[in-house]
Short mmCIF file of C-alpha atoms in Angstrom, two decimals:
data_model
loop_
_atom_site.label_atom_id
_atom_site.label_comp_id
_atom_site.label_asym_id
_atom_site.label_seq_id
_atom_site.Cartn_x
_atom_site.Cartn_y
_atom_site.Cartn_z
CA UNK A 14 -24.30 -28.68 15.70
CA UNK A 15 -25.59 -25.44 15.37
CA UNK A 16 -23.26 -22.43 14.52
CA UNK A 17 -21.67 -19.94 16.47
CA UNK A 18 -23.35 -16.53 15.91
CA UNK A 19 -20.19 -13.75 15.52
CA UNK A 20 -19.66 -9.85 14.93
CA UNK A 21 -19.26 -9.01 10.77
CA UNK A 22 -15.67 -7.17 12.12
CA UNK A 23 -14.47 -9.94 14.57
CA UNK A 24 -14.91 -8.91 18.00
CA UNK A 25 -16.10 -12.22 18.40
CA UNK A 26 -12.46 -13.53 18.35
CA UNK A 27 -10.71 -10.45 20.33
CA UNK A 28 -9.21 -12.15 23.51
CA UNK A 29 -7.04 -9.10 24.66
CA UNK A 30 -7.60 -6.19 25.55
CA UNK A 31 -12.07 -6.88 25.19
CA UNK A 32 -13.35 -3.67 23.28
CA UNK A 33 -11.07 -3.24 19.74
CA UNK A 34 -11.12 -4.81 16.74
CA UNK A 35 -8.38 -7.96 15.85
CA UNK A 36 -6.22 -5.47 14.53
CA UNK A 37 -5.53 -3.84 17.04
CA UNK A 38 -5.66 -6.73 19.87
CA UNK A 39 -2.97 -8.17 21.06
CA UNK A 40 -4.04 -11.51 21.23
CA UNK A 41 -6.95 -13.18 18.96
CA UNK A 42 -8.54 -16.40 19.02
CA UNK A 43 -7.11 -18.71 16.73
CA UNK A 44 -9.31 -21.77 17.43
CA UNK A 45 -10.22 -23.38 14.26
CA UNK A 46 -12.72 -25.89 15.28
CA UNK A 47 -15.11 -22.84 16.68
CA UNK A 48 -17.60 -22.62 13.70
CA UNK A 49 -19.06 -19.08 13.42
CA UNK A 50 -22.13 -18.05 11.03
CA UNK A 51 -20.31 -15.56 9.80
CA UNK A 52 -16.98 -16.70 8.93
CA UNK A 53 -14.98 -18.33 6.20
CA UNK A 54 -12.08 -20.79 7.12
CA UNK A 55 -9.16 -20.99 4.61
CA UNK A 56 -6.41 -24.19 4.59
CA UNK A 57 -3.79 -21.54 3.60
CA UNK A 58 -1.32 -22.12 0.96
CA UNK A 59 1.39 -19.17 1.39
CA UNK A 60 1.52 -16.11 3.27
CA UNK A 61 3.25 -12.86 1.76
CA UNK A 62 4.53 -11.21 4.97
CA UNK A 63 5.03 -7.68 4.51
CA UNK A 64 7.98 -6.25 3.31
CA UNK A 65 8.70 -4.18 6.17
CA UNK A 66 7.72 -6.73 8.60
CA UNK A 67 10.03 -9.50 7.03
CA UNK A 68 12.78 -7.45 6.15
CA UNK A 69 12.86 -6.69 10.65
CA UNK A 70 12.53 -10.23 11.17
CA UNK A 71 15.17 -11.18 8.67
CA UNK A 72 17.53 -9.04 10.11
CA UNK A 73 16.73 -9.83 13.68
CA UNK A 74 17.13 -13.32 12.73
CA UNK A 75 20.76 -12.70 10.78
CA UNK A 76 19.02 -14.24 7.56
CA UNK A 77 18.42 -17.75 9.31
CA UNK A 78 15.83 -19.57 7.60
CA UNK A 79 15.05 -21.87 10.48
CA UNK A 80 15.24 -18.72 12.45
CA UNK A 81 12.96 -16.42 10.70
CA UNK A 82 10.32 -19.59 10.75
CA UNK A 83 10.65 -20.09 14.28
CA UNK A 84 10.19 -16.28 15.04
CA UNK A 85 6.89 -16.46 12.59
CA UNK A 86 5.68 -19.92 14.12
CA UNK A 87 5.94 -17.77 18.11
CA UNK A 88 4.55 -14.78 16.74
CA UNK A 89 1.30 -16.51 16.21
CA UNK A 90 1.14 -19.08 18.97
CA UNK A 91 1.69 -16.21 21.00
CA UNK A 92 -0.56 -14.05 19.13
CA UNK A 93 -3.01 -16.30 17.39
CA UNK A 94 -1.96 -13.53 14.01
CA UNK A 95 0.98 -12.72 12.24
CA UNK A 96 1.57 -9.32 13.71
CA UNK A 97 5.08 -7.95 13.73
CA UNK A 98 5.40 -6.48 17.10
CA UNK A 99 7.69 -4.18 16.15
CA UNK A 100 6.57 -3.09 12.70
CA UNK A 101 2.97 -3.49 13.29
CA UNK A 102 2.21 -4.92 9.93
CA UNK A 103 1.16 -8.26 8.22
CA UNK A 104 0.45 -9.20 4.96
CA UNK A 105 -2.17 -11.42 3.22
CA UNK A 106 -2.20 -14.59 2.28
CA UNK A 107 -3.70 -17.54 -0.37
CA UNK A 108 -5.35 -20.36 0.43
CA UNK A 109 -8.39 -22.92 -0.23
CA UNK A 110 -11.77 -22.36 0.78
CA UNK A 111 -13.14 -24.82 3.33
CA UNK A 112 -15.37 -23.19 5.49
CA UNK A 113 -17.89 -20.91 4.92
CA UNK A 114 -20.80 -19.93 7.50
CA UNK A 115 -24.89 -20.67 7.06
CA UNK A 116 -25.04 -16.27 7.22
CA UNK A 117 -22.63 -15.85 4.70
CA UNK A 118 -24.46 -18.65 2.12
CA UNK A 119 -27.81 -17.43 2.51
CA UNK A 120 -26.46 -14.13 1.22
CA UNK A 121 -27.74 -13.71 -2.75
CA UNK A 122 -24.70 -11.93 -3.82
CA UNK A 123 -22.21 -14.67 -2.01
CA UNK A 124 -19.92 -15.55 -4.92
CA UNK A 125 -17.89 -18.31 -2.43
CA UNK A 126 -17.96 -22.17 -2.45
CA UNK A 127 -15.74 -24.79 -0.69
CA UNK A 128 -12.13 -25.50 -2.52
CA UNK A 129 -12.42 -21.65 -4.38
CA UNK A 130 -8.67 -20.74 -4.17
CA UNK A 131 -8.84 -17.44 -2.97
CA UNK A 132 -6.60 -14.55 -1.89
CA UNK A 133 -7.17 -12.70 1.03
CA UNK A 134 -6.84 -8.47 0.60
CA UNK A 135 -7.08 -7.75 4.28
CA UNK A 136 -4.22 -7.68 6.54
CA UNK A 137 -2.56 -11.13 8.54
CA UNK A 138 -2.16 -8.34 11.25
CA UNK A 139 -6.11 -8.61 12.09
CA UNK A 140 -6.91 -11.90 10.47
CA UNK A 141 -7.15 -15.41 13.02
CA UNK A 142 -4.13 -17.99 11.52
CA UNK A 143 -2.91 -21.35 12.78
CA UNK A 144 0.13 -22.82 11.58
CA UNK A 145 1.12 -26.28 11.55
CA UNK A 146 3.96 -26.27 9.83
CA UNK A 147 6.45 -24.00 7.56
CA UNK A 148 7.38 -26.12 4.40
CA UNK A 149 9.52 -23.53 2.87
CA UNK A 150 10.30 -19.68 2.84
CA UNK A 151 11.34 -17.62 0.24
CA UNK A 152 13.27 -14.92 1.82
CA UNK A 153 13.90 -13.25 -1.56
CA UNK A 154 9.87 -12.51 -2.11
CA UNK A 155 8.85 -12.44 1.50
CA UNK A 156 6.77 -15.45 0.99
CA UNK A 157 6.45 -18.26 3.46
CA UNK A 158 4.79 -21.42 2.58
CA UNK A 159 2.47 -23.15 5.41
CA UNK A 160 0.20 -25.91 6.51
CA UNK A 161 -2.47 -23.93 8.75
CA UNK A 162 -5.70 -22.22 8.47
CA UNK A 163 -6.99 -18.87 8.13
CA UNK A 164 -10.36 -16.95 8.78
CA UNK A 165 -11.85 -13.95 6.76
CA UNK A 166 -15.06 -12.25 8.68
CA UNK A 167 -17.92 -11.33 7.08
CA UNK A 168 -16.38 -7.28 6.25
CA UNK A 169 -13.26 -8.74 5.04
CA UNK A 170 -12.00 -8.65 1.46
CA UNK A 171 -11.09 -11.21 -0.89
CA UNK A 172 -10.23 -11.82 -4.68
CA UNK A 173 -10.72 -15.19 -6.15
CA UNK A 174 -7.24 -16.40 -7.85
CA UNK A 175 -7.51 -16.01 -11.56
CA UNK A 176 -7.42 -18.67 -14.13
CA UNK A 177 -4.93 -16.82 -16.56
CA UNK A 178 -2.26 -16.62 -13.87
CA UNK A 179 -0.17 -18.80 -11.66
CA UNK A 180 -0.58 -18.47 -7.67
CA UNK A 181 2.53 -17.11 -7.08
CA UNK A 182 2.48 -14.36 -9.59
CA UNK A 183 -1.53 -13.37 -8.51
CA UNK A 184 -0.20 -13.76 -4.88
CA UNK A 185 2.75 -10.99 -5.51
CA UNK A 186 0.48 -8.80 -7.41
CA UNK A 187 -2.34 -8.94 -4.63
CA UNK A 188 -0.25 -8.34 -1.97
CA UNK A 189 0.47 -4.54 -2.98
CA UNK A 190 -2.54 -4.13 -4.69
CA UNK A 191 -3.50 -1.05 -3.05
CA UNK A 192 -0.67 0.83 -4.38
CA UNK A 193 -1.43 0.96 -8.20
CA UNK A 194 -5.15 1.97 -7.90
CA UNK A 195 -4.08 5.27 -5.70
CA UNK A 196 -1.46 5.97 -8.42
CA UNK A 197 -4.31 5.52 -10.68
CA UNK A 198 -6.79 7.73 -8.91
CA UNK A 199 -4.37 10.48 -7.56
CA UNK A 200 -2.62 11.78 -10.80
CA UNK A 201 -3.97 14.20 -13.40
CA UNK A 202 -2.50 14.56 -16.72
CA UNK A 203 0.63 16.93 -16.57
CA UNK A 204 1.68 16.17 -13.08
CA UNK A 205 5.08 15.31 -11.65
CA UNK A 206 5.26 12.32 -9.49
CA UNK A 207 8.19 11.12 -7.55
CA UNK A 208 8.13 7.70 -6.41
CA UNK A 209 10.70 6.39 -3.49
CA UNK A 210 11.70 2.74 -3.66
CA UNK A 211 11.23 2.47 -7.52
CA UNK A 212 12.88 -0.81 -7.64
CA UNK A 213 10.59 -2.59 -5.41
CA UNK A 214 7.08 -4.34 -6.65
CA UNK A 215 4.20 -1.73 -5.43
CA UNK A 216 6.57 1.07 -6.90
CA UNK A 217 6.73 -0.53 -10.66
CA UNK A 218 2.86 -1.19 -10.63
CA UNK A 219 2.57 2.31 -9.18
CA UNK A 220 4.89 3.95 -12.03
CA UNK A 221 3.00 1.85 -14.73
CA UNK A 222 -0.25 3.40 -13.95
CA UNK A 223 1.09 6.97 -13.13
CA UNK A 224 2.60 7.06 -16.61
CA UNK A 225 -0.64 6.38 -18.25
CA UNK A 226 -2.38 9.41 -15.77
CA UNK A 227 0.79 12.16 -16.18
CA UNK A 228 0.69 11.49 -20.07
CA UNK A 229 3.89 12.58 -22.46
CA UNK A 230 3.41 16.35 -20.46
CA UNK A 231 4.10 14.72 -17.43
CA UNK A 232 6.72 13.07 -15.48
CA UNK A 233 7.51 9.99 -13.21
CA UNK A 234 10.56 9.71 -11.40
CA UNK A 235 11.80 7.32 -9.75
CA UNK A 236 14.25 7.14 -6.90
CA UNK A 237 16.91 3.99 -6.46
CA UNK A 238 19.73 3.51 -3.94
CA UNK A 239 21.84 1.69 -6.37
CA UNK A 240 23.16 2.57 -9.53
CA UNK A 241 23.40 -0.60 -10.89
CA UNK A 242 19.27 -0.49 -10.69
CA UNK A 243 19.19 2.26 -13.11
CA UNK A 244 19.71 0.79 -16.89
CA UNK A 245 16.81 -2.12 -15.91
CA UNK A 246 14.32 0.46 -15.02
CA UNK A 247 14.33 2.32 -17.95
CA UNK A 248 14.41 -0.27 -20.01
CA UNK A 249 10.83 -1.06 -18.33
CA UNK A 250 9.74 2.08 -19.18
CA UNK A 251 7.15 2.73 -15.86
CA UNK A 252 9.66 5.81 -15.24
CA UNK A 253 10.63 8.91 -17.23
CA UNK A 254 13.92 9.10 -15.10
CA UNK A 255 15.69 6.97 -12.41
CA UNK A 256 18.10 8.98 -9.88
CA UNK A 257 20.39 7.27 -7.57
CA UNK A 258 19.71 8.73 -3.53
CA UNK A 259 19.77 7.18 -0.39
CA UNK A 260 15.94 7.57 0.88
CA UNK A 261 16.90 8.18 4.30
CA UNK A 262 18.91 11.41 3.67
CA UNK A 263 16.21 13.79 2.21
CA UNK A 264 18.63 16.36 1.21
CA UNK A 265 20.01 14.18 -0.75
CA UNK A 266 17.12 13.03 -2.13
CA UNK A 267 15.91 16.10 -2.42
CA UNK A 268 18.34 17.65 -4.64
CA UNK A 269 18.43 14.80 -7.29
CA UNK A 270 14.74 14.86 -7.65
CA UNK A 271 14.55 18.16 -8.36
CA UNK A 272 17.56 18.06 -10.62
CA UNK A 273 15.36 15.50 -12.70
CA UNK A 274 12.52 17.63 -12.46
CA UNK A 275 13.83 20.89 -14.15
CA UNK A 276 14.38 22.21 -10.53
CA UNK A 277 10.68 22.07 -9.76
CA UNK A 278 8.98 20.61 -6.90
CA UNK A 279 6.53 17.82 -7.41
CA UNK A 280 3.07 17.34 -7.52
CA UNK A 281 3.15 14.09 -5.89
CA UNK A 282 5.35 11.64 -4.24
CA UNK A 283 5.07 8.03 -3.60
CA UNK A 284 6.94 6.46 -0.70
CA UNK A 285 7.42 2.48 -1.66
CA UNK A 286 10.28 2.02 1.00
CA UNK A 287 10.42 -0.55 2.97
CA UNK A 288 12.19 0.62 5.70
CA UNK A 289 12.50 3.49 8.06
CA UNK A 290 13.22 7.01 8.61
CA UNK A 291 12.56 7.99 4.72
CA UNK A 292 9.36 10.39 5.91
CA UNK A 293 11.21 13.55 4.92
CA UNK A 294 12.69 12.06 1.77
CA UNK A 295 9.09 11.81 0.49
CA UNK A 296 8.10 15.10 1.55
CA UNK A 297 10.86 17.66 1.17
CA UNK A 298 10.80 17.51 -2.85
CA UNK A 299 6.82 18.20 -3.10
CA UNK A 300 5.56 21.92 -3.62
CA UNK A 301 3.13 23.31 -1.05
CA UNK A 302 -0.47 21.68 -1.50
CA UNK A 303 0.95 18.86 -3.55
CA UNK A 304 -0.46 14.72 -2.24
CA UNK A 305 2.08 13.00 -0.01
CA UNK A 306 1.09 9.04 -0.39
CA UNK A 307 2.98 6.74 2.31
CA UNK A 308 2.64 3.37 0.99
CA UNK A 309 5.04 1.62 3.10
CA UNK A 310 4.34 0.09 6.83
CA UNK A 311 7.79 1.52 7.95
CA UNK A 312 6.38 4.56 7.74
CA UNK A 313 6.42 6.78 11.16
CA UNK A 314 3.61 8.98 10.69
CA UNK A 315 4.51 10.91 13.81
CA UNK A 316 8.12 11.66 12.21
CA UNK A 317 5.92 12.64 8.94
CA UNK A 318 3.92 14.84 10.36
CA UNK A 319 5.96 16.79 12.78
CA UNK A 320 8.82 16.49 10.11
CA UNK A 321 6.40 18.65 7.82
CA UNK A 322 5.09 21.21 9.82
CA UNK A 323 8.87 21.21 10.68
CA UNK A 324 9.89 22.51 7.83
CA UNK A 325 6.78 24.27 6.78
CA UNK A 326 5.18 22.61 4.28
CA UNK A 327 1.49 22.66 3.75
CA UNK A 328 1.30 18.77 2.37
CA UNK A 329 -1.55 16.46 1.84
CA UNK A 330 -0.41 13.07 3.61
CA UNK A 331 -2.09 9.93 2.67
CA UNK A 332 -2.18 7.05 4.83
CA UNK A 333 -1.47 4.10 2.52
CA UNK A 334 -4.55 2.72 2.91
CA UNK A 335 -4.49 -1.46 1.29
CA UNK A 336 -7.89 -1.28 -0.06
CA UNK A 337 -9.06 1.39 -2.69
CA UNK A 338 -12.14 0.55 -4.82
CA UNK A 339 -11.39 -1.93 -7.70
CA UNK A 340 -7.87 -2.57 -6.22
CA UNK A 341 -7.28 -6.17 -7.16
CA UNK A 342 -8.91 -5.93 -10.60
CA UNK A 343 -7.04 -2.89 -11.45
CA UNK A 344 -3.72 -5.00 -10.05
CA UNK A 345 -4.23 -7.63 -11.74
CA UNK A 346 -4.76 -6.10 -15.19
CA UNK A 347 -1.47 -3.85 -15.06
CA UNK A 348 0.36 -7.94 -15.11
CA UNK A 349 -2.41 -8.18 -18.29
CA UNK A 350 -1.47 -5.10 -20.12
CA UNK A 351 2.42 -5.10 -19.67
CA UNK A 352 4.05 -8.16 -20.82
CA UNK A 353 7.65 -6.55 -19.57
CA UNK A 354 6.32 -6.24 -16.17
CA UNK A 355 4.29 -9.41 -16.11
CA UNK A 356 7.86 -11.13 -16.91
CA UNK A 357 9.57 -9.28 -14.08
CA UNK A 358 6.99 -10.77 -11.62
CA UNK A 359 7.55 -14.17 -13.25
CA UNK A 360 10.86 -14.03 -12.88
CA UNK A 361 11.57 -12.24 -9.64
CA UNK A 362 8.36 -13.11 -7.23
CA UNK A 363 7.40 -16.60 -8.16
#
């Protein structure tokens, strides 16, 4: 039977509205027995939802296991993706290869073959997923274990799972991956970076690779809601200080960072939060013409915009784009080169 000839972003499988790409649909085509040139089908292992995305359904769903599975199982027979309607957002996921399209094999540079484990690096929110069934969910790591299949078009990016790690740990690493190569790239040596959410996964990578930019002139400094979070991080040494604020009362924020800071604004700021209204928390503390970076899907960049020009500060604002060049490689060495942070993963993601 010959195969179905597609588009390289996936219009092919846009049901509604016609005319955008599967991100922004509402509803894709999920149909895995539809063969296209240009595709590669996945039996998926585990999705990582994103952390915004699973902490709304989590609390929509009181914390319910067989809730939060049900909501996830009607998201995507309603949706043929795993698109939070309310956040927006999706995740990624890991999985076996077991398709791949004639298009994509006569390609010389193809580096794919049937039963590569792979992990995807493009978002559940655009990508075509049928689920079967949930075996398990880990509501601690936002990971949900399925039977079902995936497809990755022909622009989408992937990372094949490495040998020297387990799936779990590559899968947690991956799934913020964009995070750590913009602290990487957006640093110079001497800077000041505050990062928001410093307890969470993306913001640990991120203060990792910031330390190595700022160097011993520099600073990193993270901000926690919880005290108790305080002795662990600095013991990890990705931070040069850890302040206690609540993200979602920039004054507050505001003033502690600073205090750490020598009373000087910041460079840069990273927003890792997973949840709303923390805009202003990330922008109040940074000097005029410093880098504003919003990795987080909460993020309202309506609130972050208007809330700067609000208060008069001539910001660069970053969308927290998941893809930067070299992303999962860069990722994926950070676990290499830092055995304490390599053991956190172990221990709290897998």
């Amino acid at each position: 039977m010959a195969q179905l000839k597609g588009n390289k972003y996936g219009t092919h499988r846009v049901i509604e509205p016609k005319g955008v790409l599967t991100q922004a649909a509402w509803k894709i085509d999920n149909d895995m027995d539809k063969k296209y040139s240009n595709e590669i089908i996945c039996d998926v292992i585990s999705l990582n939802v994103d952390s915004a995305s699973f902490t709304q359904i989590s609390e929509a769903c009181g914390g319910d296991e067989k809730k939060i599975g049900e909501m996830i199982m009607g998201i995507v027979a309603e949706r043929g993706k795993q698109q939070n309607p309310v956040t927006g957002s999706g995740g990624m996921f890991i999985g076996k290869v077991a398709f791949i399209g004639e298009d994509l094999l006569a390609k010389p540079d193809f580096d794919l073959k049937v039963g590569d484990k792979i992990a995807s690096l493009v978002s559940l929110s655009m990508t075509p997923l049928k689920i079967k069934e949930i075996k398990a969910i880990h509501k601690e790591i936002d990971r949900v274990d399925i039977v079902g299949q995936a497809v990755l078009f022909e622009s989408a990016l992937y990372a094949k799972l490495p040998e020297d790690m387990s799936e779990p740990l590559a899968l947690a690493a991956l799934d913020v991956a964009g995070a750590p190569a913009q602290a990487r790239k957006l640093p110079k040596e001497g800077d000041s970076v505050l990062i928001l959410g410093a307890n969470g996964k993306s913001a640990v990578l991120c203060g990792y690779e910031a330390m190595k930019k700022v160097g011993p002139k520099g600073k990193v400094v993270g901000v926690v809601r919880k005290a108790s979070q305080v002795p662990f991080l600095k013991e990890l040494g990705v931070y040069t200080d850890v302040v206690v604020a609540d993200c979602t009362k920039p004054v507050e924020v505001m003033e502690a960072a600073l205090a750490a800071n020598d009373g000087k604004e910041y460079d840069i700021s990273i927003c890792c939060v997973n949840i709303e209204s923390c805009e202003m928390s990330a922008i109040l503390p940074v000097h005029d013409d410093g880098l504003v970076y919003f990795f987080s899907m909460a993020t309202s960049f309506t609130k972050a915009a208007l809330g700067a020009e609000g208060i008069g500060k001539d910001v660069t604002m970053i969308v927290g784009n998941g893809y930067t060049k070299n992303h999962a490689k860069i990722t994926l060495d950070v676990l290499r080169e830092n055995e304490k942070l390599r053991k956190l993963f172990d221990s709290k993601y897998c």
